[in-house]
Amino acid sequence: MSQTRETGTLGKLMVLLDLVTHADTPLRFTDILARARQPRGTLHRQLSHLVEEGLLELDGDGRYAPGLRLLDFAARSWARNEFRLVAEPHLSELQQATGETVHLGVLRGQSIIYLDKVEGRQPVRMYSQIGNASPCYCTGVGKAALSLLPPETLVDLLAGLSFTSFTASTHASAETLAAEIREIAEQGYAFDREEHEAGIRCVAAPVWSEDRTFIGGISVTGPAYRLSMELLRQWAVPVQLAAARIMEGMRVRLGPRR
Amino acid sequence: MSQTRETGTLGKLMVLLDLVTHADTPLRFTDILARARQPRGTLHRQLSHLVEEGLLELDGDGRYAPGLRLLDFAARSWARNEFRLVAEPHLSELQQATGETVHLGVLRGQSIIYLDKVEGRQPVRMYSQIGNASPCYCTGVGKAALSLLPPETLVDLLAGLSFTSFTASTHASAETLAAEIREIAEQGYAFDREEHEAGIRCVAAPVWSEDRTFIGGISVTGPAYRLSMELLRQWAVPVQLAAARIMEGMRVRLGPRR
DNA sequence: AAATTAAGTTCCAAATAATGGAACGTGAGA
DNA sequence: TCTCACGTTCCATTATTTGGAACTTAATTT
């Protein structure tokens, strides 16, 4: 998930930040000590620095939680993200056309990070999905993104994956995944056949920015009982169309400068 | 806004992260060089480290933008934040009762960071507000939060403020602000009389967690033409009630452990 | 096209910060 | 009161960062 260096001052601190943000609940000093391979004195100072910077917070019980400064950073990066800004209107349009939830995600390391989500009427918790990192091998957006990679990069990435079986249909080996990705590269669209979450299907299309800073995809997602494979196949075309419009938008936006 | 140390390896890197995330547009190396007080060689290596860790991203044009890894960190800290989790149902209830937008914010340094926002029916961009840092001296939540501080802490904080006049009614000096905060401390609720944004009013009440990790407030916000001061005064009671329930919820949640 | 300037990158001895083992509080429970 | 587990502080050693300068590459001008 995280491509942390683990060396250098920053690298070591990021490992700790990862540790704390990935925990289900705030961690006490000793909990962190057990998981981080650091001497007590060192760990203590490292945590203090992170707290001083607002990246971690230490509550009255001596438990470390992620710092709210991270929220401020994130709110800013999200609000100004060029890819997201360009994609936004096209995502809404696609949502209108299908009535289902639309996602925009990009590949970072081995994960898909969701950059945006457009739902129907109901005011659903956005943060719950936006910013979340999901595996690339069992999501529509993820597989669509992988189909964009040059063969060598793809091989390297696949080699580093460890396959967790979320459902019965989750890919369990690099071989079957590679085969499907070849197919996706030809077709130009991908499905998620309940591979990440039982009862949830999606159809996705690859999207990228011209400078290849963003390699990702968009998808239309919904419950299997409502979204037959038949219907998803029909939606492949509008999804690809929306993807094409986003790429054109990025071309226009980046073009004049180069 | 940022209480960065500016010394130590991490401190210097955070200054850069602040610089890039605060910029309106991705910055080129030279732009950053001009603003950061660092020699070229040093700056180059620092930026490289941030990019390696995914905290910054370098696009094809050599422009640095905030890294998407920040989103992942933030999504996690938000999803698991105890204060927010406890407050959530009470915010929704308050939204139902008033029909207007409800906010939850906490004090971090001199800023209020919005932890949650509950709007009416329409699916509004949440991220646009959640995580955002706003000044404490011209928001209802901010002034409510300040009214909770011990006198000495408050004096120190006020001394460090620089007052930007967003509207004609924005406080422009520590003296008038301090006077209003004394009043708020007595009353137990605060108003924002179009001090941050023209045409926007709110009524807020202070909220804090027992261990004082979270010092903040909740507010009901809306357009001035719809929310007379008269109406806001009526809402002060339900807002204070919701605040009381949140604090009780935190007491129960934290209590058993200590 | 050559010359000039600007932009970005790499290098390495010197300066600085991080390390980690051990000693030192501190508070809860026996 | 004693003990033990949990945190915190200290400081000589070690590793990383620093920053000036040299170098490469790209853009602009003559």
Tab-separated table of N, CA, C and O (backbone and C1' of nucleotides) in Angstrom, chain C:
chain	number	residue	atom	x	y	z
C	1	DA	P	21.206	24.703	-38.158
C	1	DA	O5'	22.195	25.724	-37.525
C	1	DA	C5'	23.480	25.824	-38.104
C	1	DA	C4'	24.270	26.816	-37.316
C	1	DA	C3'	24.830	26.244	-36.019
C	1	DA	O3'	26.158	26.694	-35.876
C	1	DA	C1'	23.500	28.162	-35.546
C	2	DA	P	27.157	25.975	-34.829
C	2	DA	O5'	27.510	27.238	-33.934
C	2	DA	C5'	27.889	28.451	-34.565
C	2	DA	C4'	27.866	29.557	-33.523
C	2	DA	C3'	28.512	29.172	-32.199
C	2	DA	O3'	29.329	30.252	-31.769
C	2	DA	C1'	26.267	29.863	-31.835
C	3	DA	P	30.049	30.258	-30.357
C	3	DA	O5'	29.060	31.188	-29.542
C	3	DA	C5'	28.719	32.474	-30.053
C	3	DA	C4'	27.875	33.218	-29.032
C	3	DA	C3'	28.435	33.173	-27.612
C	3	DA	O3'	28.270	34.466	-27.037
C	3	DA	C1'	26.236	32.277	-27.637
C	4	DT	P	28.869	34.813	-25.587
C	4	DT	O5'	27.544	34.869	-24.721
C	4	DT	C5'	26.427	35.654	-25.201
C	4	DT	C4'	25.206	35.357	-24.361
C	4	DT	C3'	25.468	35.289	-22.852
C	4	DT	O3'	24.666	36.270	-22.218
C	4	DT	C1'	24.112	33.479	-23.567
C	5	DT	P	24.918	36.683	-20.683
C	5	DT	O5'	23.646	36.037	-19.980
C	5	DT	C5'	22.340	36.298	-20.524
C	5	DT	C4'	21.388	35.216	-20.081
C	5	DT	C3'	21.347	34.987	-18.562
C	5	DT	O3'	20.061	35.378	-18.113
C	5	DT	C1'	21.289	32.945	-19.770
C	6	DA	P	19.719	35.437	-16.547
C	6	DA	O5'	18.783	34.162	-16.383
C	6	DA	C5'	17.704	33.970	-17.293
C	6	DA	C4'	17.233	32.541	-17.204
C	6	DA	C3'	16.912	32.069	-15.781
C	6	DA	O3'	15.592	31.543	-15.803
C	6	DA	C1'	18.307	30.501	-16.886
C	7	DA	P	14.898	30.971	-14.482
C	7	DA	O5'	15.148	29.416	-14.652
C	7	DA	C5'	14.493	28.715	-15.715
C	7	DA	C4'	14.754	27.239	-15.537
C	7	DA	C3'	14.438	26.736	-14.133
C	7	DA	O3'	13.585	25.605	-14.259
C	7	DA	C1'	16.644	26.131	-14.762
C	8	DG	P	13.025	24.884	-12.955
C	8	DG	O5'	14.065	23.681	-12.794
C	8	DG	C5'	14.215	22.767	-13.879
C	8	DG	C4'	15.414	21.889	-13.643
C	8	DG	C3'	15.383	21.065	-12.349
C	8	DG	O3'	15.443	19.701	-12.729
C	8	DG	C1'	17.505	22.047	-12.683
C	9	DT	P	15.373	18.555	-11.611
C	9	DT	O5'	16.897	18.154	-11.394
C	9	DT	C5'	17.664	17.746	-12.528
C	9	DT	C4'	19.088	17.438	-12.125
C	9	DT	C3'	19.237	16.530	-10.896
C	9	DT	O3'	19.894	15.360	-11.329
C	9	DT	C1'	20.741	18.382	-10.801
C	10	DT	P	20.187	14.155	-10.325
C	10	DT	O5'	21.693	14.440	-9.889
C	10	DT	C5'	22.711	14.413	-10.875
C	10	DT	C4'	24.041	14.790	-10.245
C	10	DT	C3'	24.449	13.935	-9.040
C	10	DT	O3'	25.738	13.408	-9.325
C	10	DT	C1'	24.712	16.246	-8.567
C	11	DC	P	26.408	12.282	-8.371
C	11	DC	O5'	27.480	13.130	-7.552
C	11	DC	C5'	28.153	14.202	-8.205
C	11	DC	C4'	29.164	14.862	-7.269
C	11	DC	C3'	29.579	14.038	-6.042
C	11	DC	O3'	30.975	14.127	-5.887
C	11	DC	C1'	28.723	16.161	-5.376
C	12	DC	P	31.795	13.041	-4.992
C	12	DC	O5'	32.203	13.884	-3.704
C	12	DC	C5'	32.908	15.120	-3.843
C	12	DC	C4'	32.934	15.834	-2.502
C	12	DC	C3'	33.182	14.914	-1.291
C	12	DC	O3'	33.978	15.612	-0.360
C	12	DC	C1'	31.179	16.068	-0.989
C	13	DA	P	35.217	14.832	0.362
C	13	DA	O5'	35.685	15.844	1.495
C	13	DA	C5'	36.222	17.123	1.142
C	13	DA	C4'	35.653	18.199	2.048
C	13	DA	C3'	35.975	18.030	3.531
C	13	DA	O3'	36.204	19.330	4.084
C	13	DA	C1'	33.628	18.017	3.235
C	14	DA	P	36.369	19.500	5.721
C	14	DA	O5'	34.962	20.096	6.139
C	14	DA	C5'	34.581	21.387	5.662
C	14	DA	C4'	33.294	21.815	6.327
C	14	DA	C3'	33.333	21.873	7.856
C	14	DA	O3'	32.663	23.063	8.264
C	14	DA	C1'	31.596	20.417	7.165
C	15	DA	P	32.399	23.384	9.822
C	15	DA	O5'	30.840	23.057	9.971
C	15	DA	C5'	29.908	23.818	9.210
C	15	DA	C4'	28.504	23.352	9.524
C	15	DA	C3'	28.077	23.466	10.990
C	15	DA	O3'	26.766	24.016	11.001
C	15	DA	C1'	27.778	21.234	10.235
C	16	DT	P	26.056	24.370	12.395
C	16	DT	O5'	25.001	23.179	12.474
C	16	DT	C5'	24.177	22.907	11.342
C	16	DT	C4'	23.439	21.626	11.573
C	16	DT	C3'	22.774	21.542	12.956
C	16	DT	O3'	21.384	21.556	12.720
C	16	DT	C1'	23.828	19.491	12.330
C	17	DA	P	20.326	21.477	13.941
C	17	DA	O5'	19.774	20.001	13.766
C	17	DA	C5'	19.513	19.493	12.462
C	17	DA	C4'	19.297	18.005	12.537
C	17	DA	C3'	18.377	17.581	13.679
C	17	DA	O3'	17.453	16.648	13.159
C	17	DA	C1'	20.454	16.444	13.841
C	18	DA	P	16.470	15.843	14.078
C	18	DA	O5'	17.148	14.397	14.096
C	18	DA	C5'	17.258	13.696	12.866
C	18	DA	C4'	17.822	12.305	13.122
C	18	DA	C3'	16.968	11.432	14.031
C	18	DA	O3'	16.982	10.122	13.503
C	18	DA	C1'	19.115	11.711	14.974
C	19	DT	P	16.310	8.909	14.258
C	19	DT	O5'	17.505	8.293	15.095
C	19	DT	C5'	18.608	7.740	14.391
C	19	DT	C4'	19.590	7.117	15.366
C	19	DT	C3'	18.972	6.078	16.308
C	19	DT	O3'	19.688	4.868	16.132
C	19	DT	C1'	20.352	7.624	17.495
C	20	DG	P	18.959	3.490	16.425
C	20	DG	O5'	19.412	3.211	17.909
C	20	DG	C5'	20.796	3.020	18.175
C	20	DG	C4'	21.045	3.020	19.669
C	20	DG	C3'	20.013	2.205	20.475
C	20	DG	O3'	20.701	1.563	21.541
C	20	DG	C1'	20.079	4.367	21.308
C	21	DG	P	20.801	-0.011	21.608
C	21	DG	O5'	21.502	-0.240	23.017
C	21	DG	C5'	22.831	0.209	23.227
C	21	DG	C4'	22.913	0.985	24.533
C	21	DG	C3'	22.275	0.259	25.723
C	21	DG	O3'	23.268	0.036	26.709
C	21	DG	C1'	21.588	2.563	25.610
C	22	DA	P	22.880	-0.700	28.123
C	22	DA	O5'	23.041	0.442	29.225
C	22	DA	C5'	23.776	1.647	28.953
C	22	DA	C4'	23.299	2.735	29.893
C	22	DA	C3'	22.690	2.202	31.196
C	22	DA	O3'	23.051	3.061	32.270
C	22	DA	C1'	21.143	3.590	30.143
C	23	DA	P	22.867	2.586	33.798
C	23	DA	O5'	22.507	3.953	34.524
C	23	DA	C5'	22.961	5.193	33.994
C	23	DA	C4'	21.889	6.231	34.225
C	23	DA	C3'	21.203	6.146	35.600
C	23	DA	O3'	21.092	7.447	36.146
C	23	DA	C1'	19.580	6.149	33.894
C	24	DC	P	20.599	7.665	37.634
C	24	DC	O5'	19.221	8.433	37.427
C	24	DC	C5'	19.131	9.472	36.452
C	24	DC	C4'	17.678	9.766	36.190
C	24	DC	C3'	16.822	9.839	37.462
C	24	DC	O3'	16.221	11.112	37.503
C	24	DC	C1'	15.771	8.548	35.782
C	25	DG	P	15.339	11.534	38.820
C	25	DG	O5'	14.037	10.655	38.626
C	25	DG	C5'	12.863	11.103	39.213
C	25	DG	C4'	11.873	11.500	38.125
C	25	DG	C3'	10.450	11.498	38.655
C	25	DG	O3'	9.694	12.447	37.942
C	25	DG	C1'	10.733	9.719	37.098
C	26	DT	P	8.414	13.092	38.714
C	26	DT	O5'	7.198	12.129	38.370
C	26	DT	C5'	7.126	11.468	37.103
C	26	DT	C4'	6.023	10.413	37.164
C	26	DT	C3'	5.203	10.416	38.464
C	26	DT	O3'	3.861	10.166	38.139
C	26	DT	C1'	6.041	8.289	38.092
C	27	DG	P	2.649	10.844	38.970
C	27	DG	O5'	1.435	9.892	38.598
C	27	DG	C5'	1.427	9.190	37.346
C	27	DG	C4'	1.016	7.755	37.580
C	27	DG	C3'	0.008	7.558	38.717
C	27	DG	O3'	-0.950	6.619	38.280
C	27	DG	C1'	1.852	6.165	39.056
C	28	DA	P	-2.381	6.528	38.987
C	28	DA	O5'	-2.709	4.990	38.776
C	28	DA	C5'	-2.264	4.319	37.583
C	28	DA	C4'	-2.066	2.845	37.891
C	28	DA	C3'	-3.098	2.279	38.867
C	28	DA	O3'	-3.536	1.013	38.387
C	28	DA	C1'	-0.919	1.923	39.701
C	29	DG	P	-4.719	0.250	39.098
C	29	DG	O5'	-3.933	-0.935	39.809
C	29	DG	C5'	-3.141	-1.830	39.027
C	29	DG	C4'	-2.359	-2.740	39.955
C	29	DG	C3'	-3.215	-3.432	41.017
C	29	DG	O3'	-2.802	-4.792	41.094
C	29	DG	C1'	-1.448	-2.273	42.049
C	30	DA	P	-3.507	-5.828	42.023
C	30	DA	O5'	-2.301	-6.324	42.937
C	30	DA	C5'	-1.095	-6.805	42.327
C	30	DA	C4'	-0.053	-7.055	43.405
C	30	DA	C3'	-0.543	-7.938	44.552
C	30	DA	O3'	0.511	-8.814	44.936
C	30	DA	C1'	0.130	-5.824	45.405
